[in-house]
PDB file of C-alpha atoms in Angstrom:
ATOM      1  CA  MET A   1      16.491 -73.487 107.405  1.00 46.00           C
ATOM      2  CA  LYS A   2      16.526 -75.978 104.079  1.00 49.00           C
ATOM      3  CA  MET A   3      14.440 -75.535 101.545  1.00 48.00           C
ATOM      4  CA  ILE A   4      14.806 -74.749  98.544  1.00 45.00           C
ATOM      5  CA  LEU A   5      18.010 -74.588  96.781  1.00 48.00           C
ATOM      6  CA  THR A   6      17.247 -77.222  94.790  1.00 49.00           C
ATOM      7  CA  ILE A   7      15.766 -74.611  92.542  1.00 47.00           C
ATOM      8  CA  ILE A   8      19.202 -73.020  92.025  1.00 46.00           C
ATOM      9  CA  GLY A   9      20.692 -75.111  89.265  1.00 39.00           C
ATOM     10  CA  ALA A  10      19.880 -76.655  85.528  1.00 34.00           C
ATOM     11  CA  PHE A  11      21.016 -77.266  82.198  1.00 31.00           C
ATOM     12  CA  SER A  12      19.226 -76.635  78.766  1.00 32.00           C
ATOM     13  CA  ILE A  13      18.895 -75.495  75.409  1.00 29.00           C
ATOM     14  CA  ALA A  14      15.716 -73.257  74.708  1.00 32.00           C
ATOM     15  CA  SER A  15      14.579 -71.272  71.676  1.00 30.00           C
ATOM     16  CA  VAL A  16      12.388 -68.501  72.040  1.00 30.00           C
ATOM     17  CA  THR A  17      11.791 -64.973  70.474  1.00 31.00           C
ATOM     18  CA  ALA A  18      11.569 -61.892  72.052  1.00 34.00           C
ATOM     19  CA  ALA A  19      14.240 -59.332  73.913  1.00 36.00           C
ATOM     20  CA  GLN A  20      16.914 -61.040  75.333  1.00 45.00           C
ATOM     21  CA  ALA A  21      15.695 -64.298  73.910  1.00 49.00           C
ATOM     22  CA  GLY A  22      17.588 -67.082  72.045  1.00 53.00           C
ATOM     23  CA  PRO A  23      19.363 -70.393  72.919  1.00 59.00           C
ATOM     24  CA  PHE A  24      20.818 -70.481  76.574  1.00 65.00           C
ATOM     25  CA  LYS A  25      22.932 -72.886  78.178  1.00 73.00           C
ATOM     26  CA  LEU A  26      22.952 -73.210  82.126  1.00 76.00           C
ATOM     27  CA  ARG A  27      26.292 -73.889  83.485  1.00 87.00           C
ATOM     28  CA  SER A  28      27.187 -76.739  85.386  1.00 94.00           C
ATOM     29  CA  HIS A  29      29.082 -75.530  88.501  1.00 94.00           C
ATOM     30  CA  GLU A  30      29.826 -75.568  92.515  1.00 96.00           C
ATOM     31  CA  ALA A  31      28.739 -72.107  94.392  1.00 96.00           C
ATOM     32  CA  THR A  32      28.921 -70.964  97.569  1.00 97.00           C
ATOM     33  CA  TYR A  33      26.942 -68.478  99.670  1.00 97.00           C
ATOM     34  CA  ALA A  34      27.424 -66.617 102.831  1.00 97.00           C
ATOM     35  CA  MET A  35      24.254 -66.419 104.937  1.00 96.00           C
ATOM     36  CA  LYS A  36      23.342 -63.971 107.403  1.00 94.00           C
ATOM     37  CA  GLN A  37      20.125 -62.883 108.814  1.00 91.00           C
ATOM     38  CA  VAL A  38      18.637 -59.313 107.994  1.00 87.00           C
ATOM     39  CA  HIS A  39      16.142 -57.714 110.241  1.00 76.00           C
ATOM     40  CA  GLN A  40      13.232 -56.006 108.219  1.00 66.00           C
ATOM     41  CA  ALA A  41      10.948 -53.086 110.147  1.00 60.00           C
ATOM     42  CA  GLY A  42       7.713 -54.050 110.848  1.00 60.00           C
ATOM     43  CA  ARG A  43       8.306 -57.594 111.271  1.00 58.00           C
ATOM     44  CA  ASN A  44       7.249 -59.847 114.282  1.00 58.00           C
ATOM     45  CA  TRP A  45      10.365 -61.528 115.058  1.00 62.00           C
ATOM     46  CA  SER A  46      10.928 -64.975 116.584  1.00 67.00           C
ATOM     47  CA  ALA A  47      13.314 -65.096 119.627  1.00 74.00           C
ATOM     48  CA  VAL A  48      16.551 -65.746 116.879  1.00 82.00           C
ATOM     49  CA  GLU A  49      18.780 -62.810 117.410  1.00 83.00           C
ATOM     50  CA  GLN A  50      21.415 -63.554 114.759  1.00 88.00           C
ATOM     51  CA  ALA A  51      21.936 -66.357 112.274  1.00 91.00           C
ATOM     52  CA  GLN A  52      24.921 -66.906 110.052  1.00 94.00           C
ATOM     53  CA  GLY A  53      26.303 -69.260 107.766  1.00 96.00           C
ATOM     54  CA  MET A  54      27.292 -71.308 104.745  1.00 97.00           C
ATOM     55  CA  LEU A  55      25.405 -72.531 101.722  1.00 97.00           C
ATOM     56  CA  ARG A  56      27.199 -74.883  98.939  1.00 97.00           C
ATOM     57  CA  TYR A  57      25.571 -76.088  95.991  1.00 96.00           C
ATOM     58  CA  ARG A  58      26.714 -78.160  93.458  1.00 96.00           C
ATOM     59  CA  PHE A  59      25.045 -78.647  89.597  1.00 95.00           C
ATOM     60  CA  LYS A  60      26.079 -81.179  87.127  1.00 94.00           C
ATOM     61  CA  ASN A  61      24.677 -82.213  83.884  1.00 91.00           C
ATOM     62  CA  VAL A  62      25.281 -86.039  83.638  1.00 92.00           C
ATOM     63  CA  CYS A  63      23.683 -86.662  80.163  1.00 90.00           C
ATOM     64  CA  ASP A  64      20.696 -88.880  81.447  1.00 91.00           C
ATOM     65  CA  GLY A  65      19.725 -85.968  83.785  1.00 92.00           C
ATOM     66  CA  TRP A  66      21.159 -83.475  86.039  1.00 93.00           C
ATOM     67  CA  THR A  67      22.535 -83.733  89.703  1.00 95.00           C
ATOM     68  CA  VAL A  68      22.409 -81.504  92.769  1.00 96.00           C
ATOM     69  CA  GLU A  69      23.995 -81.538  95.817  1.00 97.00           C
ATOM     70  CA  HIS A  70      23.489 -78.786  98.378  1.00 96.00           C
ATOM     71  CA  GLN A  71      24.960 -78.464 102.026  1.00 97.00           C
ATOM     72  CA  SER A  72      23.503 -75.644 104.411  1.00 96.00           C
ATOM     73  CA  ASN A  73      25.233 -74.992 107.872  1.00 97.00           C
ATOM     74  CA  VAL A  74      23.531 -72.209 110.025  1.00 96.00           C
ATOM     75  CA  MET A  75      24.204 -71.179 113.520  1.00 95.00           C
ATOM     76  CA  MET A  76      21.341 -69.366 115.359  1.00 92.00           C
ATOM     77  CA  GLY A  77      21.614 -67.366 118.332  1.00 91.00           C
ATOM     78  CA  PHE A  78      18.616 -66.573 120.755  1.00 87.00           C
ATOM     79  CA  GLU A  79      17.303 -64.187 123.340  1.00 81.00           C
ATOM     80  CA  ASN A  80      18.215 -66.384 126.236  1.00 80.00           C
ATOM     81  CA  ALA A  81      22.114 -66.708 124.958  1.00 82.00           C
ATOM     82  CA  GLN A  82      21.220 -70.244 123.791  1.00 89.00           C
ATOM     83  CA  GLN A  83      22.369 -71.277 120.232  1.00 92.00           C
ATOM     84  CA  SER A  84      21.388 -74.005 118.078  1.00 93.00           C
ATOM     85  CA  GLN A  85      23.121 -75.175 114.883  1.00 95.00           C
ATOM     86  CA  MET A  86      20.977 -76.557 111.886  1.00 94.00           C
ATOM     87  CA  LYS A  87      22.750 -78.715 108.884  1.00 96.00           C
ATOM     88  CA  TRP A  88      20.523 -79.682 105.865  1.00 95.00           C
ATOM     89  CA  ASN A  89      21.965 -81.813 102.988  1.00 97.00           C
ATOM     90  CA  TYR A  90      20.283 -82.758 100.110  1.00 97.00           C
ATOM     91  CA  THR A  91      20.936 -84.620  96.821  1.00 97.00           C
ATOM     92  CA  SER A  92      18.742 -85.538  93.682  1.00 97.00           C
ATOM     93  CA  TRP A  93      19.215 -86.594  90.165  1.00 98.00           C
ATOM     94  CA  GLU A  94      16.348 -85.519  87.821  1.00 96.00           C
ATOM     95  CA  ALA A  95      15.881 -86.868  84.424  1.00 95.00           C
ATOM     96  CA  HIS A  96      16.167 -84.469  81.181  1.00 92.00           C
ATOM     97  CA  ASP A  97      12.555 -85.423  80.393  1.00 93.00           C
ATOM     98  CA  GLY A  98      11.347 -83.834  83.999  1.00 93.00           C
ATOM     99  CA  LYS A  99       9.305 -87.347  84.340  1.00 95.00           C
ATOM    100  CA  ARG A 100      11.289 -88.868  87.451  1.00 97.00           C
ATOM    101  CA  ILE A 101      13.607 -87.386  90.313  1.00 97.00           C
ATOM    102  CA  ARG A 102      15.307 -89.363  92.778  1.00 97.00           C
ATOM    103  CA  PHE A 103      16.207 -87.711  96.158  1.00 97.00           C
ATOM    104  CA  HIS A 104      17.611 -87.950  99.653  1.00 97.00           C
ATOM    105  CA  SER A 105      16.935 -84.988 101.999  1.00 96.00           C
ATOM    106  CA  ARG A 106      18.578 -85.135 105.599  1.00 96.00           C
ATOM    107  CA  MET A 107      18.368 -82.500 108.307  1.00 95.00           C
ATOM    108  CA  LYS A 108      20.504 -82.310 111.455  1.00 96.00           C
ATOM    109  CA  GLN A 109      19.886 -80.006 114.700  1.00 94.00           C
ATOM    110  CA  ASN A 110      22.736 -79.989 117.371  1.00 95.00           C
ATOM    111  CA  GLY A 111      24.074 -82.796 115.687  1.00 95.00           C
ATOM    112  CA  VAL A 112      21.174 -85.252 115.845  1.00 96.00           C
ATOM    113  CA  GLN A 113      19.083 -86.027 113.059  1.00 95.00           C
ATOM    114  CA  VAL A 114      15.650 -84.834 112.927  1.00 94.00           C
ATOM    115  CA  GLU A 115      14.827 -85.793 109.102  1.00 93.00           C
ATOM    116  CA  ASN A 116      15.459 -88.591 106.835  1.00 95.00           C
ATOM    117  CA  PHE A 117      13.773 -88.411 103.569  1.00 95.00           C
ATOM    118  CA  SER A 118      14.499 -90.583 100.385  1.00 96.00           C
ATOM    119  CA  GLY A 119      12.401 -92.168  97.677  1.00 95.00           C
ATOM    120  CA  GLU A 120      11.923 -91.485  93.604  1.00 96.00           C
ATOM    121  CA  ALA A 121       8.873 -89.673  91.826  1.00 96.00           C
ATOM    122  CA  ARG A 122       8.065 -90.045  88.466  1.00 95.00           C
ATOM    123  CA  PHE A 123       5.213 -89.859  86.265  1.00 93.00           C
ATOM    124  CA  GLU A 124       4.250 -92.890  83.914  1.00 85.00           C
ATOM    125  CA  GLU A 125       0.823 -92.710  81.490  1.00 82.00           C
ATOM    126  CA  GLY A 126      -0.054 -89.387  82.602  1.00 76.00           C
ATOM    127  CA  LYS A 127       0.048 -90.642  86.155  1.00 88.00           C
ATOM    128  CA  GLY A 128       2.497 -89.443  89.001  1.00 92.00           C
ATOM    129  CA  VAL A 129       3.465 -91.070  92.288  1.00 94.00           C
ATOM    130  CA  VAL A 130       6.197 -91.033  94.838  1.00 95.00           C
ATOM    131  CA  VAL A 131       7.600 -93.731  96.363  1.00 94.00           C
ATOM    132  CA  TYR A 132       9.695 -93.263  99.443  1.00 94.00           C
ATOM    133  CA  THR A 133      12.709 -96.009 100.496  1.00 95.00           C
ATOM    134  CA  ASN A 134      12.717 -93.898 104.233  1.00 93.00           C
ATOM    135  CA  PRO A 135       9.898 -94.027 105.196  1.00 89.00           C
ATOM    136  CA  ASP A 136       9.567 -97.460 103.357  1.00 84.00           C
ATOM    137  CA  GLY A 137       6.603 -97.936 102.087  1.00 82.00           C
ATOM    138  CA  ARG A 138       5.103 -94.528 101.931  1.00 89.00           C
ATOM    139  CA  ARG A 139       3.387 -93.562  98.576  1.00 92.00           C
ATOM    140  CA  GLU A 140       1.788 -90.290  97.342  1.00 92.00           C
ATOM    141  CA  ASP A 141       0.038 -89.455  94.207  1.00 92.00           C
ATOM    142  CA  ILE A 142       1.612 -86.276  92.248  1.00 91.00           C
ATOM    143  CA  PRO A 143      -0.761 -83.478  91.143  1.00 88.00           C
ATOM    144  CA  GLN A 144      -1.013 -83.231  87.450  1.00 86.00           C
ATOM    145  CA  GLY A 145       1.216 -80.623  86.204  1.00 90.00           C
ATOM    146  CA  THR A 146       3.759 -80.958  88.966  1.00 94.00           C
ATOM    147  CA  ARG A 147       7.057 -79.839  87.809  1.00 95.00           C
ATOM    148  CA  PHE A 148      10.407 -81.044  89.793  1.00 96.00           C
ATOM    149  CA  PRO A 149      13.052 -78.301  90.357  1.00 93.00           C
ATOM    150  CA  THR A 150      15.135 -78.199  87.304  1.00 91.00           C
ATOM    151  CA  THR A 151      12.330 -78.293  85.265  1.00 92.00           C
ATOM    152  CA  HIS A 152      10.565 -75.721  86.923  1.00 94.00           C
ATOM    153  CA  LEU A 153      13.775 -73.484  87.043  1.00 92.00           C
ATOM    154  CA  ILE A 154      14.138 -74.232  82.674  1.00 90.00           C
ATOM    155  CA  GLU A 155      10.386 -73.141  82.386  1.00 93.00           C
ATOM    156  CA  SER A 156      10.859 -69.921  84.500  1.00 94.00           C
ATOM    157  CA  ILE A 157      13.850 -68.679  82.587  1.00 92.00           C
ATOM    158  CA  GLU A 158      12.204 -69.522  79.308  1.00 92.00           C
ATOM    159  CA  ARG A 159       9.032 -67.404  80.313  1.00 94.00           C
ATOM    160  CA  ALA A 160      11.018 -64.615  81.644  1.00 95.00           C
ATOM    161  CA  GLN A 161      12.984 -64.554  78.205  1.00 92.00           C
ATOM    162  CA  LYS A 162       9.875 -64.017  76.678  1.00 93.00           C
ATOM    163  CA  GLY A 163       8.895 -61.554  78.927  1.00 95.00           C
ATOM    164  CA  ASP A 164       6.347 -63.024  81.408  1.00 95.00           C
ATOM    165  CA  LEU A 165       6.469 -61.888  84.837  1.00 95.00           C
ATOM    166  CA  VAL A 166       4.439 -64.528  86.804  1.00 96.00           C
ATOM    167  CA  PHE A 167       4.256 -68.047  86.305  1.00 94.00           C
ATOM    168  CA  SER A 168       2.437 -70.521  88.609  1.00 94.00           C
ATOM    169  CA  SER A 169       2.673 -74.499  88.995  1.00 93.00           C
ATOM    170  CA  PRO A 170       2.595 -77.535  91.437  1.00 94.00           C
ATOM    171  CA  TYR A 171       6.039 -78.074  92.858  1.00 95.00           C
ATOM    172  CA  PHE A 172       7.952 -81.039  94.023  1.00 95.00           C
ATOM    173  CA  ASP A 173      11.317 -81.578  95.321  1.00 94.00           C
ATOM    174  CA  GLY A 174      11.681 -84.281  98.041  1.00 92.00           C
ATOM    175  CA  SER A 175      13.072 -81.812 100.385  1.00 89.00           C
ATOM    176  CA  GLY A 176      10.962 -82.887 103.492  1.00 82.00           C
ATOM    177  CA  GLU A 177       7.844 -83.878 105.353  1.00 79.00           C
ATOM    178  CA  ASP A 178       5.789 -81.412 102.969  1.00 76.00           C
ATOM    179  CA  ALA A 179       7.638 -81.278 100.155  1.00 73.00           C
ATOM    180  CA  PHE A 180       4.552 -80.600  97.867  1.00 87.00           C
ATOM    181  CA  PHE A 181       3.772 -77.194  96.935  1.00 91.00           C
ATOM    182  CA  ASN A 182       2.033 -74.740  94.693  1.00 92.00           C
ATOM    183  CA  VAL A 183       4.253 -71.978  93.787  1.00 94.00           C
ATOM    184  CA  ASP A 184       4.285 -68.683  92.245  1.00 95.00           C
ATOM    185  CA  VAL A 185       6.819 -67.008  90.805  1.00 96.00           C
ATOM    186  CA  ALA A 186       7.671 -63.484  90.104  1.00 97.00           C
ATOM    187  CA  MET A 187      10.570 -62.507  87.467  1.00 96.00           C
ATOM    188  CA  PRO A 188      11.096 -59.260  87.004  1.00 96.00           C
ATOM    189  CA  PRO A 189      14.431 -57.924  85.149  1.00 96.00           C
ATOM    190  CA  TYR A 190      17.355 -57.112  87.360  1.00 96.00           C
ATOM    191  CA  THR A 191      18.371 -53.751  86.045  1.00 94.00           C
ATOM    192  CA  GLY A 192      21.242 -53.050  89.008  1.00 94.00           C
ATOM    193  CA  LYS A 193      24.748 -53.441  89.004  1.00 93.00           C
ATOM    194  CA  ALA A 194      26.119 -56.739  87.619  1.00 90.00           C
ATOM    195  CA  LEU A 195      28.246 -59.030  89.589  1.00 92.00           C
ATOM    196  CA  HIS A 196      31.296 -59.299  87.203  1.00 92.00           C
ATOM    197  CA  ALA A 197      34.003 -61.853  89.113  1.00 93.00           C
ATOM    198  CA  VAL A 198      34.061 -63.797  92.171  1.00 93.00           C
ATOM    199  CA  LYS A 199      37.456 -65.223  93.798  1.00 87.00           C
ATOM    200  CA  GLY A 200      39.085 -65.008  90.482  1.00 80.00           C
ATOM    201  CA  THR A 201      36.284 -66.684  88.047  1.00 92.00           C
ATOM    202  CA  THR A 202      34.876 -64.134  85.810  1.00 93.00           C
ATOM    203  CA  LEU A 203      31.166 -63.629  84.826  1.00 93.00           C
ATOM    204  CA  ASP A 204      30.396 -62.975  80.999  1.00 87.00           C
ATOM    205  CA  PRO A 205      27.705 -60.333  80.636  1.00 90.00           C
ATOM    206  CA  SER A 206      24.589 -61.770  80.925  1.00 90.00           C
ATOM    207  CA  PRO A 207      20.892 -60.467  81.557  1.00 92.00           C
ATOM    208  CA  ALA A 208      19.088 -61.398  84.926  1.00 95.00           C
ATOM    209  CA  TRP A 209      15.955 -62.092  86.966  1.00 96.00           C
ATOM    210  CA  ASP A 210      15.339 -61.275  90.379  1.00 97.00           C
ATOM    211  CA  MET A 211      12.899 -64.145  90.691  1.00 96.00           C
ATOM    212  CA  GLN A 212      10.622 -64.571  93.721  1.00 96.00           C
ATOM    213  CA  LEU A 213       8.878 -67.767  94.858  1.00 96.00           C
ATOM    214  CA  SER A 214       6.112 -68.138  97.192  1.00 94.00           C
ATOM    215  CA  PHE A 215       5.319 -71.616  98.228  1.00 92.00           C
ATOM    216  CA  HIS A 216       1.657 -72.434  99.287  1.00 90.00           C
ATOM    217  CA  GLN A 217       0.575 -75.302 100.759  1.00 86.00           C
ATOM    218  CA  PRO A 218      -1.791 -77.391  98.481  1.00 83.00           C
ATOM    219  CA  GLY A 219      -5.153 -76.654  99.040  1.00 76.00           C
ATOM    220  CA  SER A 220      -4.460 -73.803 101.652  1.00 74.00           C
ATOM    221  CA  GLN A 221      -7.105 -70.619 101.435  1.00 72.00           C
ATOM    222  CA  ASP A 222      -4.069 -68.460 102.599  1.00 73.00           C
ATOM    223  CA  SER A 223      -3.212 -65.976 100.634  1.00 73.00           C
ATOM    224  CA  ILE A 224       0.288 -65.474 102.460  1.00 81.00           C
ATOM    225  CA  ALA A 225       2.950 -67.821 101.276  1.00 84.00           C
ATOM    226  CA  SER A 226       4.537 -70.427 103.720  1.00 82.00           C
ATOM    227  CA  THR A 227       7.715 -69.675 102.750  1.00 87.00           C
ATOM    228  CA  GLN A 228       9.452 -67.166 100.094  1.00 92.00           C
ATOM    229  CA  ILE A 229      12.391 -67.913  98.237  1.00 94.00           C
ATOM    230  CA  GLY A 230      14.438 -65.205  96.273  1.00 96.00           C
ATOM    231  CA  ALA A 231      17.106 -65.639  93.574  1.00 96.00           C
ATOM    232  CA  ARG A 232      18.918 -63.516  91.106  1.00 97.00           C
ATOM    233  CA  TYR A 233      19.383 -65.560  88.179  1.00 95.00           C
ATOM    234  CA  ARG A 234      21.393 -64.887  85.445  1.00 92.00           C
ATOM    235  CA  LYS A 235      20.591 -66.209  82.143  1.00 86.00           C
ATOM    236  CA  ASP A 236      23.611 -68.908  82.261  1.00 83.00           C
ATOM    237  CA  GLY A 237      21.761 -70.254  85.356  1.00 84.00           C
ATOM    238  CA  ILE A 238      24.282 -68.790  88.386  1.00 89.00           C
ATOM    239  CA  ALA A 239      22.252 -67.500  90.908  1.00 95.00           C
ATOM    240  CA  THR A 240      24.546 -64.535  92.321  1.00 96.00           C
ATOM    241  CA  ARG A 241      22.191 -63.522  95.338  1.00 96.00           C
ATOM    242  CA  LEU A 242      19.686 -65.599  97.345  1.00 96.00           C
ATOM    243  CA  VAL A 243      16.966 -64.641 100.135  1.00 95.00           C
ATOM    244  CA  GLN A 244      14.923 -67.108 102.357  1.00 92.00           C
ATOM    245  CA  ASP A 245      12.099 -65.685 103.861  1.00 89.00           C
ATOM    246  CA  PHE A 246      10.853 -68.096 106.628  1.00 83.00           C
ATOM    247  CA  GLY A 247       8.782 -65.170 108.187  1.00 77.00           C
ATOM    248  CA  ASP A 248       9.923 -64.679 111.471  1.00 78.00           C
ATOM    249  CA  LEU A 249      13.636 -64.872 109.788  1.00 85.00           C
ATOM    250  CA  VAL A 250      15.096 -63.866 106.916  1.00 89.00           C
ATOM    251  CA  LEU A 251      18.459 -65.171 105.649  1.00 93.00           C
ATOM    252  CA  VAL A 252      20.172 -63.454 102.810  1.00 95.00           C
ATOM    253  CA  GLY A 253      23.003 -65.214 100.626  1.00 97.00           C
ATOM    254  CA  ASP A 254      26.009 -63.536  98.785  1.00 96.00           C
ATOM    255  CA  LEU A 255      27.724 -65.513  96.227  1.00 96.00           C
ATOM    256  CA  VAL A 256      31.408 -65.889  97.394  1.00 96.00           C
ATOM    257  CA  GLU A 257      32.865 -68.488  95.500  1.00 96.00           C
ATOM    258  CA  LEU A 258      32.030 -69.882  92.226  1.00 96.00           C
ATOM    259  CA  THR A 259      33.779 -72.883  89.912  1.00 95.00           C
ATOM    260  CA  TYR A 260      32.543 -73.991  86.564  1.00 93.00           C
ATOM    261  CA  LEU A 261      32.633 -77.743  86.252  1.00 95.00           C
ATOM    262  CA  ASP A 262      33.509 -79.220  82.777  1.00 94.00           C
ATOM    263  CA  GLU A 263      30.421 -80.601  81.020  1.00 92.00           C
ATOM    264  CA  PRO A 264      30.230 -84.067  79.953  1.00 90.00           C
ATOM    265  CA  ILE A 265      30.678 -85.476  76.349  1.00 90.00           C
ATOM    266  CA  CYS A 266      27.217 -87.781  75.893  1.00 85.00           C
ATOM    267  CA  GLN A 267      26.966 -89.586  73.102  1.00 78.00           C
TER     268      GLN A 267
END
């Protein structure tokens, strides 16, 4: 259930020259999403009968980079009346130039830790490497052209403003055992009813895109993505709706609480 809400925060100034284009500034913020399982016709479902929970997300510009804090807590009920609780915590710092990221990812199932990854990925002199502190000593090369989460989001919004409908690139976030992906993004404009306020916080009018990110394992010849993540992104970087599609389980998240954070005064 972890994945990839590392994709929902960033801060950037970008200039482009098309409809809906212009300088944009993605806001530092805290957001809470109510997550619930949805059933779709024609799917082969797992033993999970129902699932619901909360996802809390915090994005902050810190002058030399961006920080992300992500906490999700999902309770699942199965056909045999058993229940399972999944908790995932992820924190990261990513440099403004997109060349470094530090990360720490932990997952617990029913209170027992089942994953714990931390380390740093960086590009130097055209080469990229991931050095893990947990598991200690593990190293991996980074494919050329890999984007880290915030850099990937910035480029996706820039391209969407220009009218691009698709974008593909290698991707790394340090979120677990398999953290390298090839990601295809579809980003059609959202034309439905906009969300204007959440618990007293007013959202200014903004264009938005229903971005669909399909995650493929590197080298895989399978055209079906291992995971699909949907996010309705406003131009200011607020995601007002989420969809996490794991094939046999689909979770939809509605934005239920939003707080804007003060931006730093940087020298």
